[in-house]
């Protein structure tokens, strides 16, 4: 297909926007709650998608941390079609050696256990992971909280011990520690909020393995983010590997 000239391009734009507008109007005016919900999700996605496209020219994967197999990340899968997973989801990093410079990453999306879900009768390609993600992140919250309490106690004790005899260099070091504690407290609060919003019980959708742009990664982007170093156990990874072999190979 050759590149359209300016008049053709303007017509394509007009036709596309008109069709989208008509489709959204049909959804919005529907009395069906599913249809109005679909309209809302589509509008959100169009805004997010435009943001992604606008950011694309500035994006460099080198600004992100390196992701390792078995790590849990949160990704924006966009507006789903049919039974595809869409929106913000936890996911498993599948790549064995994903280079920091790689602009894409291969993942297995997760979904949460719903009240009506019978974990004993999951569809082929689905693996129940239990509460591993919730437990791992909650443990990280507890560990971080204990670390910050110890740091705070150390600073208080040091200030009390040194008093007015503290040198300018020591004062500067204390100020730096306090700034770091403030940063860590902010992260701790964000982790606590994530845990509170997290549903217990996850299912890995092995049948929906997909490769995405790293632009879609919501968290973690650095080594100092909510999900940094949250990993799936080797036991669950083995179950996922077995399901991959069963569904995608002749082994």
PDB file of C-alpha atoms in Angstrom:
ATOM      1  CA  UNK A   1       0.000   0.000   0.000  1.00  0.00           C
ATOM      2  CA  UNK A   2       1.525   3.314  -1.093  1.00  0.00           C
ATOM      3  CA  UNK A   3       1.560   6.323   1.184  1.00  0.00           C
ATOM      4  CA  UNK A   4      -1.573   8.460   0.688  1.00  0.00           C
ATOM      5  CA  UNK A   5      -1.280  12.054  -0.447  1.00  0.00           C
ATOM      6  CA  UNK A   6      -2.527  14.844   1.808  1.00  0.00           C
ATOM      7  CA  UNK A   7      -6.150  14.962   0.565  1.00  0.00           C
ATOM      8  CA  UNK A   8      -6.422  11.150   0.851  1.00  0.00           C
ATOM      9  CA  UNK A   9      -4.919  11.207   4.334  1.00  0.00           C
ATOM     10  CA  UNK A  10      -7.357  13.867   5.511  1.00  0.00           C
ATOM     11  CA  UNK A  11     -10.263  11.808   4.141  1.00  0.00           C
ATOM     12  CA  UNK A  12      -8.950   8.674   5.894  1.00  0.00           C
ATOM     13  CA  UNK A  13      -8.708  10.607   9.155  1.00  0.00           C
ATOM     14  CA  UNK A  14     -12.237  12.008   8.769  1.00  0.00           C
ATOM     15  CA  UNK A  15     -13.711   8.592   7.933  1.00  0.00           C
ATOM     16  CA  UNK A  16     -11.916   6.874  10.818  1.00  0.00           C
ATOM     17  CA  UNK A  17     -12.959   9.485  13.392  1.00  0.00           C
ATOM     18  CA  UNK A  18     -16.537   9.492  12.096  1.00  0.00           C
ATOM     19  CA  UNK A  19     -16.814   5.713  12.338  1.00  0.00           C
ATOM     20  CA  UNK A  20     -15.293   5.746  15.836  1.00  0.00           C
ATOM     21  CA  UNK A  21     -17.668   8.511  16.941  1.00  0.00           C
ATOM     22  CA  UNK A  22     -20.722   6.624  15.637  1.00  0.00           C
ATOM     23  CA  UNK A  23     -19.578   3.422  17.357  1.00  0.00           C
ATOM     24  CA  UNK A  24     -19.001   5.198  20.681  1.00  0.00           C
ATOM     25  CA  UNK A  25     -22.377   6.946  20.464  1.00  0.00           C
ATOM     26  CA  UNK A  26     -24.068   3.552  20.012  1.00  0.00           C
ATOM     27  CA  UNK A  27     -22.295   2.202  23.090  1.00  0.00           C
ATOM     28  CA  UNK A  28     -22.918   5.309  25.218  1.00  0.00           C
ATOM     29  CA  UNK A  29     -26.644   5.447  24.329  1.00  0.00           C
ATOM     30  CA  UNK A  30     -27.141   1.770  25.072  1.00  0.00           C
ATOM     31  CA  UNK A  31     -29.175   0.687  28.083  1.00  0.00           C
ATOM     32  CA  UNK A  32     -26.836  -2.278  28.454  1.00  0.00           C
ATOM     33  CA  UNK A  33     -24.361  -1.739  31.316  1.00  0.00           C
ATOM     34  CA  UNK A  34     -21.778  -3.900  29.514  1.00  0.00           C
ATOM     35  CA  UNK A  35     -21.934  -1.653  26.466  1.00  0.00           C
ATOM     36  CA  UNK A  36     -21.572   1.606  28.427  1.00  0.00           C
ATOM     37  CA  UNK A  37     -18.684   0.050  30.365  1.00  0.00           C
ATOM     38  CA  UNK A  38     -17.101  -0.874  27.039  1.00  0.00           C
ATOM     39  CA  UNK A  39     -17.442   2.748  25.900  1.00  0.00           C
ATOM     40  CA  UNK A  40     -15.734   4.002  29.055  1.00  0.00           C
ATOM     41  CA  UNK A  41     -12.843   1.537  28.735  1.00  0.00           C
ATOM     42  CA  UNK A  42     -12.404   2.337  25.047  1.00  0.00           C
ATOM     43  CA  UNK A  43     -12.260   6.091  25.746  1.00  0.00           C
ATOM     44  CA  UNK A  44      -9.657   5.555  28.462  1.00  0.00           C
ATOM     45  CA  UNK A  45      -7.638   3.347  26.150  1.00  0.00           C
ATOM     46  CA  UNK A  46      -7.750   5.836  23.261  1.00  0.00           C
ATOM     47  CA  UNK A  47      -6.319   8.492  25.583  1.00  0.00           C
ATOM     48  CA  UNK A  48      -3.638   6.142  26.905  1.00  0.00           C
ATOM     49  CA  UNK A  49      -2.819   4.826  23.423  1.00  0.00           C
ATOM     50  CA  UNK A  50      -2.376   8.379  22.135  1.00  0.00           C
ATOM     51  CA  UNK A  51      -0.067   9.094  25.074  1.00  0.00           C
ATOM     52  CA  UNK A  52       1.977   5.972  24.249  1.00  0.00           C
ATOM     53  CA  UNK A  53       2.263   6.929  20.581  1.00  0.00           C
ATOM     54  CA  UNK A  54       3.260  10.490  21.457  1.00  0.00           C
ATOM     55  CA  UNK A  55       5.904   9.195  23.891  1.00  0.00           C
ATOM     56  CA  UNK A  56       7.266   6.637  21.413  1.00  0.00           C
ATOM     57  CA  UNK A  57       9.829   8.969  19.812  1.00  0.00           C
ATOM     58  CA  UNK A  58      11.271   9.916  23.224  1.00  0.00           C
ATOM     59  CA  UNK A  59      11.290   6.416  24.709  1.00  0.00           C
ATOM     60  CA  UNK A  60      14.486   4.455  25.264  1.00  0.00           C
ATOM     61  CA  UNK A  61      14.422   1.033  26.941  1.00  0.00           C
ATOM     62  CA  UNK A  62      17.792   1.884  28.506  1.00  0.00           C
ATOM     63  CA  UNK A  63      15.903   4.177  30.917  1.00  0.00           C
ATOM     64  CA  UNK A  64      14.250   1.098  32.446  1.00  0.00           C
ATOM     65  CA  UNK A  65      15.648  -1.579  34.729  1.00  0.00           C
ATOM     66  CA  UNK A  66      16.683  -4.945  33.302  1.00  0.00           C
ATOM     67  CA  UNK A  67      13.912  -7.540  33.576  1.00  0.00           C
ATOM     68  CA  UNK A  68      14.623 -11.169  34.433  1.00  0.00           C
ATOM     69  CA  UNK A  69      12.656 -14.344  33.822  1.00  0.00           C
ATOM     70  CA  UNK A  70      10.204 -15.045  36.625  1.00  0.00           C
ATOM     71  CA  UNK A  71       9.789 -11.420  37.708  1.00  0.00           C
ATOM     72  CA  UNK A  72       6.330  -9.920  38.130  1.00  0.00           C
ATOM     73  CA  UNK A  73       5.540  -6.694  36.307  1.00  0.00           C
ATOM     74  CA  UNK A  74       2.404  -4.621  35.816  1.00  0.00           C
ATOM     75  CA  UNK A  75       1.554  -3.832  32.206  1.00  0.00           C
ATOM     76  CA  UNK A  76      -1.076  -1.944  30.248  1.00  0.00           C
ATOM     77  CA  UNK A  77      -2.488  -4.400  27.704  1.00  0.00           C
ATOM     78  CA  UNK A  78      -4.831  -1.867  26.132  1.00  0.00           C
ATOM     79  CA  UNK A  79      -8.417  -2.348  24.982  1.00  0.00           C
ATOM     80  CA  UNK A  80      -9.214  -6.029  24.647  1.00  0.00           C
ATOM     81  CA  UNK A  81     -10.910  -7.689  21.692  1.00  0.00           C
ATOM     82  CA  UNK A  82     -13.017 -10.769  22.367  1.00  0.00           C
ATOM     83  CA  UNK A  83     -11.546 -12.824  25.209  1.00  0.00           C
ATOM     84  CA  UNK A  84      -8.137 -11.106  25.187  1.00  0.00           C
ATOM     85  CA  UNK A  85      -6.962  -9.667  28.500  1.00  0.00           C
ATOM     86  CA  UNK A  86      -7.013  -5.879  28.474  1.00  0.00           C
ATOM     87  CA  UNK A  87      -6.228  -2.979  30.782  1.00  0.00           C
ATOM     88  CA  UNK A  88      -3.740  -3.036  33.663  1.00  0.00           C
ATOM     89  CA  UNK A  89      -2.637  -6.545  34.600  1.00  0.00           C
ATOM     90  CA  UNK A  90       0.120  -8.252  36.503  1.00  0.00           C
ATOM     91  CA  UNK A  91       2.249 -10.394  34.236  1.00  0.00           C
ATOM     92  CA  UNK A  92       5.186 -12.781  34.283  1.00  0.00           C
ATOM     93  CA  UNK A  93       8.421 -11.989  32.447  1.00  0.00           C
ATOM     94  CA  UNK A  94       9.074 -15.001  30.228  1.00  0.00           C
ATOM     95  CA  UNK A  95      12.322 -14.031  28.471  1.00  0.00           C
ATOM     96  CA  UNK A  96      15.437 -15.901  29.646  1.00  0.00           C
ATOM     97  CA  UNK A  97      17.799 -13.144  28.511  1.00  0.00           C
ATOM     98  CA  UNK A  98      15.973  -9.915  27.837  1.00  0.00           C
ATOM     99  CA  UNK A  99      18.587  -7.275  26.983  1.00  0.00           C
ATOM    100  CA  UNK A 100      18.234  -3.890  28.660  1.00  0.00           C
ATOM    101  CA  UNK A 101      18.393  -2.361  25.174  1.00  0.00           C
ATOM    102  CA  UNK A 102      15.516  -4.502  23.864  1.00  0.00           C
ATOM    103  CA  UNK A 103      12.404  -2.400  23.181  1.00  0.00           C
ATOM    104  CA  UNK A 104      10.084  -5.401  23.682  1.00  0.00           C
ATOM    105  CA  UNK A 105       9.504  -8.114  26.262  1.00  0.00           C
ATOM    106  CA  UNK A 106       7.537 -11.384  26.240  1.00  0.00           C
ATOM    107  CA  UNK A 107       5.052 -11.924  29.035  1.00  0.00           C
ATOM    108  CA  UNK A 108       2.285 -14.148  30.338  1.00  0.00           C
ATOM    109  CA  UNK A 109      -0.625 -12.036  31.622  1.00  0.00           C
ATOM    110  CA  UNK A 110      -2.345 -12.841  34.913  1.00  0.00           C
ATOM    111  CA  UNK A 111      -5.954 -12.499  35.894  1.00  0.00           C
ATOM    112  CA  UNK A 112      -7.441 -12.480  39.380  1.00  0.00           C
ATOM    113  CA  UNK A 113      -9.609 -15.202  40.845  1.00  0.00           C
ATOM    114  CA  UNK A 114     -13.252 -14.127  40.638  1.00  0.00           C
ATOM    115  CA  UNK A 115     -15.958 -15.174  43.156  1.00  0.00           C
ATOM    116  CA  UNK A 116     -17.453 -17.493  40.518  1.00  0.00           C
ATOM    117  CA  UNK A 117     -14.093 -19.014  39.520  1.00  0.00           C
ATOM    118  CA  UNK A 118     -13.771 -22.748  40.138  1.00  0.00           C
ATOM    119  CA  UNK A 119     -10.000 -23.212  40.416  1.00  0.00           C
ATOM    120  CA  UNK A 120     -10.513 -26.962  40.118  1.00  0.00           C
ATOM    121  CA  UNK A 121     -11.977 -26.546  36.628  1.00  0.00           C
ATOM    122  CA  UNK A 122      -9.747 -23.971  34.961  1.00  0.00           C
ATOM    123  CA  UNK A 123      -9.562 -23.842  31.177  1.00  0.00           C
ATOM    124  CA  UNK A 124      -6.639 -25.406  29.362  1.00  0.00           C
ATOM    125  CA  UNK A 125      -3.686 -23.031  29.408  1.00  0.00           C
ATOM    126  CA  UNK A 126      -4.559 -21.533  32.818  1.00  0.00           C
ATOM    127  CA  UNK A 127      -2.444 -22.091  35.945  1.00  0.00           C
ATOM    128  CA  UNK A 128      -3.605 -21.224  39.462  1.00  0.00           C
ATOM    129  CA  UNK A 129      -0.793 -19.406  41.299  1.00  0.00           C
ATOM    130  CA  UNK A 130      -2.407 -19.033  44.702  1.00  0.00           C
ATOM    131  CA  UNK A 131      -1.558 -15.925  46.749  1.00  0.00           C
ATOM    132  CA  UNK A 132       2.135 -15.790  45.801  1.00  0.00           C
ATOM    133  CA  UNK A 133       2.154 -12.238  44.417  1.00  0.00           C
ATOM    134  CA  UNK A 134       0.119 -10.868  47.328  1.00  0.00           C
ATOM    135  CA  UNK A 135       2.303 -12.677  49.873  1.00  0.00           C
ATOM    136  CA  UNK A 136       5.580 -11.582  48.240  1.00  0.00           C
ATOM    137  CA  UNK A 137       4.579  -7.924  48.082  1.00  0.00           C
ATOM    138  CA  UNK A 138       3.178  -7.986  51.634  1.00  0.00           C
ATOM    139  CA  UNK A 139       6.475  -9.477  52.844  1.00  0.00           C
ATOM    140  CA  UNK A 140       8.317  -6.668  51.056  1.00  0.00           C
ATOM    141  CA  UNK A 141       6.098  -4.141  52.882  1.00  0.00           C
ATOM    142  CA  UNK A 142       6.888  -5.717  56.263  1.00  0.00           C
ATOM    143  CA  UNK A 143      10.635  -5.890  55.517  1.00  0.00           C
ATOM    144  CA  UNK A 144      10.771  -2.292  54.275  1.00  0.00           C
ATOM    145  CA  UNK A 145       8.805  -1.059  57.283  1.00  0.00           C
ATOM    146  CA  UNK A 146      11.215  -2.809  59.690  1.00  0.00           C
ATOM    147  CA  UNK A 147      14.227  -1.400  57.837  1.00  0.00           C
ATOM    148  CA  UNK A 148      12.865   2.158  58.041  1.00  0.00           C
ATOM    149  CA  UNK A 149      12.071   1.807  61.737  1.00  0.00           C
ATOM    150  CA  UNK A 150      15.679   0.703  62.372  1.00  0.00           C
ATOM    151  CA  UNK A 151      17.045   3.582  60.281  1.00  0.00           C
ATOM    152  CA  UNK A 152      14.882   6.099  62.112  1.00  0.00           C
ATOM    153  CA  UNK A 153      15.963   4.733  65.507  1.00  0.00           C
ATOM    154  CA  UNK A 154      19.611   4.924  64.433  1.00  0.00           C
ATOM    155  CA  UNK A 155      19.306   8.576  63.360  1.00  0.00           C
ATOM    156  CA  UNK A 156      17.483   9.556  66.556  1.00  0.00           C
ATOM    157  CA  UNK A 157      20.116   7.807  68.678  1.00  0.00           C
ATOM    158  CA  UNK A 158      22.985   9.373  66.734  1.00  0.00           C
ATOM    159  CA  UNK A 159      21.548  12.895  67.035  1.00  0.00           C
ATOM    160  CA  UNK A 160      20.954  12.405  70.773  1.00  0.00           C
ATOM    161  CA  UNK A 161      24.473  11.069  71.281  1.00  0.00           C
ATOM    162  CA  UNK A 162      26.295  13.753  69.289  1.00  0.00           C
ATOM    163  CA  UNK A 163      24.121  16.727  70.214  1.00  0.00           C
ATOM    164  CA  UNK A 164      25.723  20.080  69.449  1.00  0.00           C
ATOM    165  CA  UNK A 165      29.091  18.400  68.827  1.00  0.00           C
ATOM    166  CA  UNK A 166      27.960  17.079  65.440  1.00  0.00           C
ATOM    167  CA  UNK A 167      30.240  18.203  62.606  1.00  0.00           C
ATOM    168  CA  UNK A 168      28.956  19.814  59.402  1.00  0.00           C
ATOM    169  CA  UNK A 169      29.915  16.641  57.543  1.00  0.00           C
ATOM    170  CA  UNK A 170      27.889  14.490  59.939  1.00  0.00           C
ATOM    171  CA  UNK A 171      24.944  16.905  59.726  1.00  0.00           C
ATOM    172  CA  UNK A 172      25.046  16.642  55.938  1.00  0.00           C
ATOM    173  CA  UNK A 173      25.153  12.834  56.153  1.00  0.00           C
ATOM    174  CA  UNK A 174      22.130  12.837  58.492  1.00  0.00           C
ATOM    175  CA  UNK A 175      20.227  15.128  56.102  1.00  0.00           C
ATOM    176  CA  UNK A 176      20.957  12.745  53.218  1.00  0.00           C
ATOM    177  CA  UNK A 177      19.736   9.790  55.286  1.00  0.00           C
ATOM    178  CA  UNK A 178      16.544  11.643  56.191  1.00  0.00           C
ATOM    179  CA  UNK A 179      15.877  12.443  52.508  1.00  0.00           C
ATOM    180  CA  UNK A 180      16.399   8.775  51.653  1.00  0.00           C
ATOM    181  CA  UNK A 181      14.003   7.729  54.414  1.00  0.00           C
ATOM    182  CA  UNK A 182      11.389  10.147  53.027  1.00  0.00           C
ATOM    183  CA  UNK A 183      11.788   8.568  49.598  1.00  0.00           C
ATOM    184  CA  UNK A 184      11.553   5.054  51.057  1.00  0.00           C
ATOM    185  CA  UNK A 185       8.475   6.050  53.089  1.00  0.00           C
ATOM    186  CA  UNK A 186       6.795   7.237  49.918  1.00  0.00           C
ATOM    187  CA  UNK A 187       7.544   3.888  48.276  1.00  0.00           C
ATOM    188  CA  UNK A 188       6.312   2.034  51.382  1.00  0.00           C
ATOM    189  CA  UNK A 189       2.991   3.899  51.266  1.00  0.00           C
ATOM    190  CA  UNK A 190       2.598   3.097  47.569  1.00  0.00           C
ATOM    191  CA  UNK A 191       3.341  -0.578  48.253  1.00  0.00           C
ATOM    192  CA  UNK A 192       0.778  -0.630  51.077  1.00  0.00           C
ATOM    193  CA  UNK A 193      -1.835   0.857  48.763  1.00  0.00           C
ATOM    194  CA  UNK A 194      -1.010  -1.743  46.098  1.00  0.00           C
ATOM    195  CA  UNK A 195      -1.404  -4.565  48.630  1.00  0.00           C
ATOM    196  CA  UNK A 196      -4.762  -3.177  49.812  1.00  0.00           C
ATOM    197  CA  UNK A 197      -6.050  -3.065  46.231  1.00  0.00           C
ATOM    198  CA  UNK A 198      -4.601  -6.448  45.318  1.00  0.00           C
ATOM    199  CA  UNK A 199      -6.955  -9.397  45.015  1.00  0.00           C
ATOM    200  CA  UNK A 200      -5.799 -12.632  46.598  1.00  0.00           C
ATOM    201  CA  UNK A 201      -5.428 -15.458  44.119  1.00  0.00           C
ATOM    202  CA  UNK A 202      -3.970 -15.152  40.616  1.00  0.00           C
ATOM    203  CA  UNK A 203      -4.231 -17.226  37.450  1.00  0.00           C
ATOM    204  CA  UNK A 204      -1.518 -17.273  34.784  1.00  0.00           C
ATOM    205  CA  UNK A 205      -3.033 -17.210  31.294  1.00  0.00           C
ATOM    206  CA  UNK A 206      -0.368 -19.284  29.544  1.00  0.00           C
ATOM    207  CA  UNK A 207      -2.531 -19.465  26.416  1.00  0.00           C
ATOM    208  CA  UNK A 208      -2.208 -15.665  26.057  1.00  0.00           C
ATOM    209  CA  UNK A 209       1.584 -15.371  25.864  1.00  0.00           C
ATOM    210  CA  UNK A 210       2.366 -12.113  24.094  1.00  0.00           C
ATOM    211  CA  UNK A 211       5.251  -9.801  23.239  1.00  0.00           C
ATOM    212  CA  UNK A 212       4.703  -6.150  24.150  1.00  0.00           C
ATOM    213  CA  UNK A 213       6.564  -2.866  23.894  1.00  0.00           C
ATOM    214  CA  UNK A 214       8.270  -1.894  27.137  1.00  0.00           C
ATOM    215  CA  UNK A 215       6.381   1.391  26.849  1.00  0.00           C
ATOM    216  CA  UNK A 216       3.434  -0.604  28.198  1.00  0.00           C
ATOM    217  CA  UNK A 217       5.251  -1.401  31.476  1.00  0.00           C
ATOM    218  CA  UNK A 218       3.580   0.423  34.364  1.00  0.00           C
ATOM    219  CA  UNK A 219       5.709  -0.967  37.202  1.00  0.00           C
ATOM    220  CA  UNK A 220       8.536  -1.526  38.011  1.00  0.00           C
ATOM    221  CA  UNK A 221      10.448   0.913  35.832  1.00  0.00           C
ATOM    222  CA  UNK A 222      13.414   1.176  38.192  1.00  0.00           C
ATOM    223  CA  UNK A 223      14.960  -0.915  40.978  1.00  0.00           C
ATOM    224  CA  UNK A 224      13.164   1.337  43.470  1.00  0.00           C
ATOM    225  CA  UNK A 225       9.545   0.699  42.499  1.00  0.00           C
ATOM    226  CA  UNK A 226       6.631  -1.208  43.998  1.00  0.00           C
ATOM    227  CA  UNK A 227       7.127  -4.523  42.188  1.00  0.00           C
ATOM    228  CA  UNK A 228      10.915  -4.468  41.856  1.00  0.00           C
ATOM    229  CA  UNK A 229      12.372  -7.884  42.777  1.00  0.00           C
ATOM    230  CA  UNK A 230       8.960  -9.524  43.203  1.00  0.00           C
ATOM    231  CA  UNK A 231       9.342 -12.971  41.636  1.00  0.00           C
ATOM    232  CA  UNK A 232       7.347 -16.123  41.109  1.00  0.00           C
ATOM    233  CA  UNK A 233       8.610 -19.242  42.905  1.00  0.00           C
ATOM    234  CA  UNK A 234      10.512 -21.930  40.986  1.00  0.00           C
ATOM    235  CA  UNK A 235       7.685 -24.340  41.779  1.00  0.00           C
ATOM    236  CA  UNK A 236       5.122 -22.175  39.979  1.00  0.00           C
ATOM    237  CA  UNK A 237       7.550 -21.446  37.129  1.00  0.00           C
ATOM    238  CA  UNK A 238       7.920 -25.204  36.609  1.00  0.00           C
ATOM    239  CA  UNK A 239       4.119 -25.545  36.360  1.00  0.00           C
ATOM    240  CA  UNK A 240       4.024 -22.749  33.782  1.00  0.00           C
ATOM    241  CA  UNK A 241       6.879 -24.321  31.778  1.00  0.00           C
ATOM    242  CA  UNK A 242       5.011 -27.628  31.735  1.00  0.00           C
ATOM    243  CA  UNK A 243       1.857 -25.880  30.493  1.00  0.00           C
ATOM    244  CA  UNK A 244       3.837 -24.109  27.749  1.00  0.00           C
ATOM    245  CA  UNK A 245       5.263 -27.426  26.554  1.00  0.00           C
ATOM    246  CA  UNK A 246       1.795 -29.000  26.625  1.00  0.00           C
ATOM    247  CA  UNK A 247       0.138 -26.177  24.663  1.00  0.00           C
ATOM    248  CA  UNK A 248       2.834 -25.020  22.244  1.00  0.00           C
ATOM    249  CA  UNK A 249       5.226 -27.921  21.595  1.00  0.00           C
ATOM    250  CA  UNK A 250       5.188 -31.604  20.659  1.00  0.00           C
ATOM    251  CA  UNK A 251       7.447 -32.528  23.582  1.00  0.00           C
TER     252      UNK A 251
END
